[in-house]
CSV table of C-alpha atoms in Angstrom, one decimal:
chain,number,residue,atom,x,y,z
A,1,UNK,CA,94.3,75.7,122.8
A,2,UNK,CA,90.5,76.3,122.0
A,3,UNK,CA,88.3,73.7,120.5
A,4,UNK,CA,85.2,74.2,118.8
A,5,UNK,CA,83.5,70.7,118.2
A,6,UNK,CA,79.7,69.7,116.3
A,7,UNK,CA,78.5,66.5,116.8
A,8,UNK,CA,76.1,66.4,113.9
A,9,UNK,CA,77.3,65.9,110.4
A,10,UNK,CA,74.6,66.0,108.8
A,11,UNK,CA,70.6,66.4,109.4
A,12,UNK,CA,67.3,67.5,107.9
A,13,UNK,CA,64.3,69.2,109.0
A,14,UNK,CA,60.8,69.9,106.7
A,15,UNK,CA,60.0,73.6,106.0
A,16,UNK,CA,58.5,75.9,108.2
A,17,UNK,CA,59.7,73.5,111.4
A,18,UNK,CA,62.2,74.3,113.4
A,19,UNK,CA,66.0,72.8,114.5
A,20,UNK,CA,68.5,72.9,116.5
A,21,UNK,CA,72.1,73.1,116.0
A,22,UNK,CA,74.5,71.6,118.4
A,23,UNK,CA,78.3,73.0,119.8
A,24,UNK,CA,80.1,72.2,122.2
A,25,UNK,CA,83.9,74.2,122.9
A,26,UNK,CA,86.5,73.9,125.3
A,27,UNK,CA,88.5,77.3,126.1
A,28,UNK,CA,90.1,78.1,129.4
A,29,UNK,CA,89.4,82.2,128.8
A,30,UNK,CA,86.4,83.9,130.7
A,31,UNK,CA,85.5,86.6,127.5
A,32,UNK,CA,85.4,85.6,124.2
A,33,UNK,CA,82.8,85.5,121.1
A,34,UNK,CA,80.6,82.6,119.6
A,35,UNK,CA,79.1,83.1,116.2
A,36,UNK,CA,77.4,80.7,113.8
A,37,UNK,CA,78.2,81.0,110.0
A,38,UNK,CA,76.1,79.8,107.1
A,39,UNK,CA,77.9,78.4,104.4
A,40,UNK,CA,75.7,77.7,101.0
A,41,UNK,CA,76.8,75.9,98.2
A,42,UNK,CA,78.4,79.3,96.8
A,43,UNK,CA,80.8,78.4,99.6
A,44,UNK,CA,80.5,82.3,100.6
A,45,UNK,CA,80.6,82.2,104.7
A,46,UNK,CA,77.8,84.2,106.0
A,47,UNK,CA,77.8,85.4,109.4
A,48,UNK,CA,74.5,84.3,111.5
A,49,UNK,CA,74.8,85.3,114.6
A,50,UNK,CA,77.4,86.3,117.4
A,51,UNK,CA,77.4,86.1,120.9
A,52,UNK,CA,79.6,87.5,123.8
A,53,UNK,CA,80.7,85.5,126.8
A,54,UNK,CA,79.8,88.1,129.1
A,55,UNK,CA,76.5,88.2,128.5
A,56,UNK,CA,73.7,86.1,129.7
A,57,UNK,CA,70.8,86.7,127.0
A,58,UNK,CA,70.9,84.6,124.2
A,59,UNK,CA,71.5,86.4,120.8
A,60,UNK,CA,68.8,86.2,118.4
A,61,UNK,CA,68.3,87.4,115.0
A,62,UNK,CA,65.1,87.1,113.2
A,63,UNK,CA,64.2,83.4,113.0
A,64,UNK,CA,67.9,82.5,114.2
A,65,UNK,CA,68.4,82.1,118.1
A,66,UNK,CA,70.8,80.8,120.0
A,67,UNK,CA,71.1,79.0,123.7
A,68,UNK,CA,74.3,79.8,125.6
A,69,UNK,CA,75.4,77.9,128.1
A,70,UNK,CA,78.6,79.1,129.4
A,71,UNK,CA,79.1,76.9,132.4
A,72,UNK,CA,78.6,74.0,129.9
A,73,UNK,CA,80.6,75.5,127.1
A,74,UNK,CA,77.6,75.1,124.9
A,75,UNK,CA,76.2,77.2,122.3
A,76,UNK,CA,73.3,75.8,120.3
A,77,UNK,CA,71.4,77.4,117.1
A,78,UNK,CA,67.9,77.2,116.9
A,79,UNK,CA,66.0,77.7,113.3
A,80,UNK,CA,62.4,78.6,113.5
A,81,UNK,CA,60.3,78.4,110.5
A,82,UNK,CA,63.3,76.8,108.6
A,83,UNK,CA,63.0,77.9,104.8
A,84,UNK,CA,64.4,76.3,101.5
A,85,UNK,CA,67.2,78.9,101.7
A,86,UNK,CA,68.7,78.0,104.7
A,87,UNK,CA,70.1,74.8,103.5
A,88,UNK,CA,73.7,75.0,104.0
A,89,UNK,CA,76.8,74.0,106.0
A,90,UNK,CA,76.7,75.5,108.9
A,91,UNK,CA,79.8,76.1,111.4
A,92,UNK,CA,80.7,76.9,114.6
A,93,UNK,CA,82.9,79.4,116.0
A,94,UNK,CA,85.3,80.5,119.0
A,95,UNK,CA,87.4,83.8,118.9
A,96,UNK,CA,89.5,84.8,121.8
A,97,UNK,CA,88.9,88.5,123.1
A,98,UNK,CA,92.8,88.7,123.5
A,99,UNK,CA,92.8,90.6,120.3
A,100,UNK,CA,92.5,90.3,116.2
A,101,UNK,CA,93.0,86.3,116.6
A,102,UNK,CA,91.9,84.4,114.4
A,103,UNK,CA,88.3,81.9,114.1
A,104,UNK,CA,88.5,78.2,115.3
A,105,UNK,CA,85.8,76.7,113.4
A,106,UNK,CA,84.2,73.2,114.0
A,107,UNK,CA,83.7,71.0,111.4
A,108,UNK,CA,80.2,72.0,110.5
A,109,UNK,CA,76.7,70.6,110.3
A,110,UNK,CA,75.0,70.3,106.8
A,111,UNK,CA,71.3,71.1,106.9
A,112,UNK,CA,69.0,70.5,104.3
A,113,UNK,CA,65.3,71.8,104.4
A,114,UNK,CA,63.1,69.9,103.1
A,115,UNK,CA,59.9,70.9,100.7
B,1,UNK,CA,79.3,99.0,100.6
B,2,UNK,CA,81.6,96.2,99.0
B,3,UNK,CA,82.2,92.8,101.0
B,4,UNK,CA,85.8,91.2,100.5
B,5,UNK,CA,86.7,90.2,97.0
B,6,UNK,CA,88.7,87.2,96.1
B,7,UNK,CA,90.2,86.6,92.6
B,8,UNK,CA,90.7,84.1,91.1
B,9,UNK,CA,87.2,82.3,91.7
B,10,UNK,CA,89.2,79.0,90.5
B,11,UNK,CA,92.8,78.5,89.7
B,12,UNK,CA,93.5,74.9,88.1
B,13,UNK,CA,97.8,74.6,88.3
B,14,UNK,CA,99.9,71.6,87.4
B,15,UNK,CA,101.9,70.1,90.4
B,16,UNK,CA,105.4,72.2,90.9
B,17,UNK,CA,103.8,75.7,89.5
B,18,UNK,CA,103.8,78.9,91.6
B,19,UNK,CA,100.3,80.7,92.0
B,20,UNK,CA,99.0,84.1,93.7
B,21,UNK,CA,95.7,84.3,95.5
B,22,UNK,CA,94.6,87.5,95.9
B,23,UNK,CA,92.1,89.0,98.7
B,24,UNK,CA,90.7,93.0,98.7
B,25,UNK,CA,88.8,93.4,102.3
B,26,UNK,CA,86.7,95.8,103.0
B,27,UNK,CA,87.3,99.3,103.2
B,28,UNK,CA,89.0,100.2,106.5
B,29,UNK,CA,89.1,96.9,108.0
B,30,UNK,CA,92.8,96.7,109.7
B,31,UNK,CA,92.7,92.8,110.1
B,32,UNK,CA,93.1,90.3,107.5
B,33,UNK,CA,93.1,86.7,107.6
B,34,UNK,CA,93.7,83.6,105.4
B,35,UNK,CA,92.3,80.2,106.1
B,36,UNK,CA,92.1,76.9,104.1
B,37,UNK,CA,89.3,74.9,103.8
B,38,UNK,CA,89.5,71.0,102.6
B,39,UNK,CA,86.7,69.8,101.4
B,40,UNK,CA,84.0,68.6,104.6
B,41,UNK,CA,86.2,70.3,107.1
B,42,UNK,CA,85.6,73.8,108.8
B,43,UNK,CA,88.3,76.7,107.8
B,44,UNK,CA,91.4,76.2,109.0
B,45,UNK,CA,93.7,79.3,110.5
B,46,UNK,CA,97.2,80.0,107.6
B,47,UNK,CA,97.5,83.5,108.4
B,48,UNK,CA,96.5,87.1,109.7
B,49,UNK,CA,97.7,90.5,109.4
B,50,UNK,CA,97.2,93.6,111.8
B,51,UNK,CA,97.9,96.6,109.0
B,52,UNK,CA,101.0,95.8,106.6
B,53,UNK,CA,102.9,93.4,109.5
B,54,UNK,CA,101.7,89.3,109.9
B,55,UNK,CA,101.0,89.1,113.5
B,56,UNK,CA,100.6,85.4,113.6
B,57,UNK,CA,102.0,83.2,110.7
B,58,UNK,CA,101.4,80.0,112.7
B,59,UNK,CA,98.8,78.2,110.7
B,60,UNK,CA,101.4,78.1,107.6
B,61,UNK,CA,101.8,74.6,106.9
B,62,UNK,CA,105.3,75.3,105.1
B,63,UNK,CA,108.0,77.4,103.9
B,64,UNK,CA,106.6,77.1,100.7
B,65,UNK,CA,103.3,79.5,101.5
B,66,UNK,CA,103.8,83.2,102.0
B,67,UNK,CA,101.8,86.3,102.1
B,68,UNK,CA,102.0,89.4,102.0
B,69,UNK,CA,100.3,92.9,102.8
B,70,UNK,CA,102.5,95.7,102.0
B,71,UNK,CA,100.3,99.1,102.5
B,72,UNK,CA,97.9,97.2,104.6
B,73,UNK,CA,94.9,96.6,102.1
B,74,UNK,CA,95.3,94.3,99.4
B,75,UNK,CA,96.9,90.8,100.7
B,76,UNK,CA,98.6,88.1,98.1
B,77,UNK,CA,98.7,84.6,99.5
B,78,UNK,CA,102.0,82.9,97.4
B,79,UNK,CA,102.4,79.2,96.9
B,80,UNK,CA,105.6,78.1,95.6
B,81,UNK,CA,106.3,74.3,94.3
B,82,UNK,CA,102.7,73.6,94.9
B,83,UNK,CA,101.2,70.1,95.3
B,84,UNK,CA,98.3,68.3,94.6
B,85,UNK,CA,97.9,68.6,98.5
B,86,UNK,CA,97.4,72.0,98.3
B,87,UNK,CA,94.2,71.6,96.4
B,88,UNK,CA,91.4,73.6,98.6
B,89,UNK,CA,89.6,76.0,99.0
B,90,UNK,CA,91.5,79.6,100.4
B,91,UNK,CA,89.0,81.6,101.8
B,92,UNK,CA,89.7,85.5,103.2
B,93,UNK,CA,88.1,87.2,105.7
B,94,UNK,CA,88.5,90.9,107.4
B,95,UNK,CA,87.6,92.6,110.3
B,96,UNK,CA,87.5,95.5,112.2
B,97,UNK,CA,88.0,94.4,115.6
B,98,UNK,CA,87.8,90.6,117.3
B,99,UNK,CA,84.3,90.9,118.6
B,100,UNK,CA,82.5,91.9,115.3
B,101,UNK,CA,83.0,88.7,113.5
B,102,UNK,CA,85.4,88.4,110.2
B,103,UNK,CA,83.4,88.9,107.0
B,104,UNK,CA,84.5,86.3,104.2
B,105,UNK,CA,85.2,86.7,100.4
B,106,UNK,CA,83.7,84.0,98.0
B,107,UNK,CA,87.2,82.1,98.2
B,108,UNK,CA,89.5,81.0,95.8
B,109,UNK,CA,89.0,76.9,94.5
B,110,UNK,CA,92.8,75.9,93.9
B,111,UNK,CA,92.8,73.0,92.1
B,112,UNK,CA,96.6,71.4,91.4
B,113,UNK,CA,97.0,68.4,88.9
């Protein structure tokens, strides 16, 4: 079974600097999918940013980037020029290319900006 | 166009009551899921449906949560004899296809006393 694991909790970065996210997953399948969703205190989830295993470049939208690591099963999620808005839980996720399965999540990282 | 719609946005019940959930994805998206969300923990996997059939009822905790999808749009998630246990957050997402991601509703806060 795939796990999908984020070692942060919590943390906190001032406006306009950037973060990183961390994940970490343990799958035995060679193509799959990694997103990041945002999750604001309107509890909607907000799809970030996807990735697919067979490809090398990082994904990247906007100020969100990722760094994927597929030998290390690690897939990290930079913010650049973090803003007020992007305060929010932010989660983790593995899907299987095996078909409509469903989204192992981690347990998420809350990240507050700070003014 | 219109993202996934979840009503109600709460539901307070009183331990033992039956309540519906009810999740409209978006238009033409043939897979459906329902996950549970406790409060500081990710979404956890109930259910999913591929058009009207459940393709993988495994995250059910109990025989006491069904759902259905019967002309593969509109999905009710059932809880019979519910308990305070139950009390979370039910979120539903759609999807085309596995790689493009599932798009979320707003969720439904099910609160049981």
């Amino acid at each position: 079974a795939q796990t999908v694991t984020q070692s942060q909790p919590e943390m906190s970065v001032q406006e306009a600097e950037t973060v990183t996210l961390s994940c970490t997953y343990d799958t035995s399948e060679n193509n799959y999918y990694l997103f990041w969703y945002k999750q604001p205190p309107s509890r909607q989830m907000i799809l970030v940013i996807r990735q697919e295993a067979y490809k090398q470049q990082n994904a990247t939208e906007n100020r969100f980037s990722v760094n994927f690591q597929k030998a290390a099963k690690s897939f990290s999620l930079k913010i650049s020029d973090s803003q007020l808005g992007d305060t929010a839980m932010y989660f983790c996720a593995f899907i299987s290319n095996s078909g409509n399965t469903p989204l192992v999540f981690g347990k998420g990282t809350r990240l507050s900006v700070i003014a | 166009g219109a993202g996934v719609s979840q009503t109600p946005s709460n539901k307070v019940t009183e331990k033992g009551k039956y309540v519906e959930l009810r999740c409209d994805p978006i238009s033409g998206h043939t897979a459906l899921y329902w996950y549970r969300q406790s409060l500081g923990q990710g979404p956890e996997f109930l259910i999913y449906f591929q058009g009207t059939g459940a393709a993988d009822d495994s995250g059910l905790p109990n025989d006491r949560f069904f759902a259905v999808r019967p002309e593969g749009s509109v999905s009710t998630l059932k809880i019979q004899r519910t308990e305070r246990g139950d009390s979370a957050v039910y979120l539903c997402a759609s999807s085309p296809q596995a790689g493009m991601g599932q798009y979320f509703g707003p969720g439904t806060r099910l609160t049981v006393l």
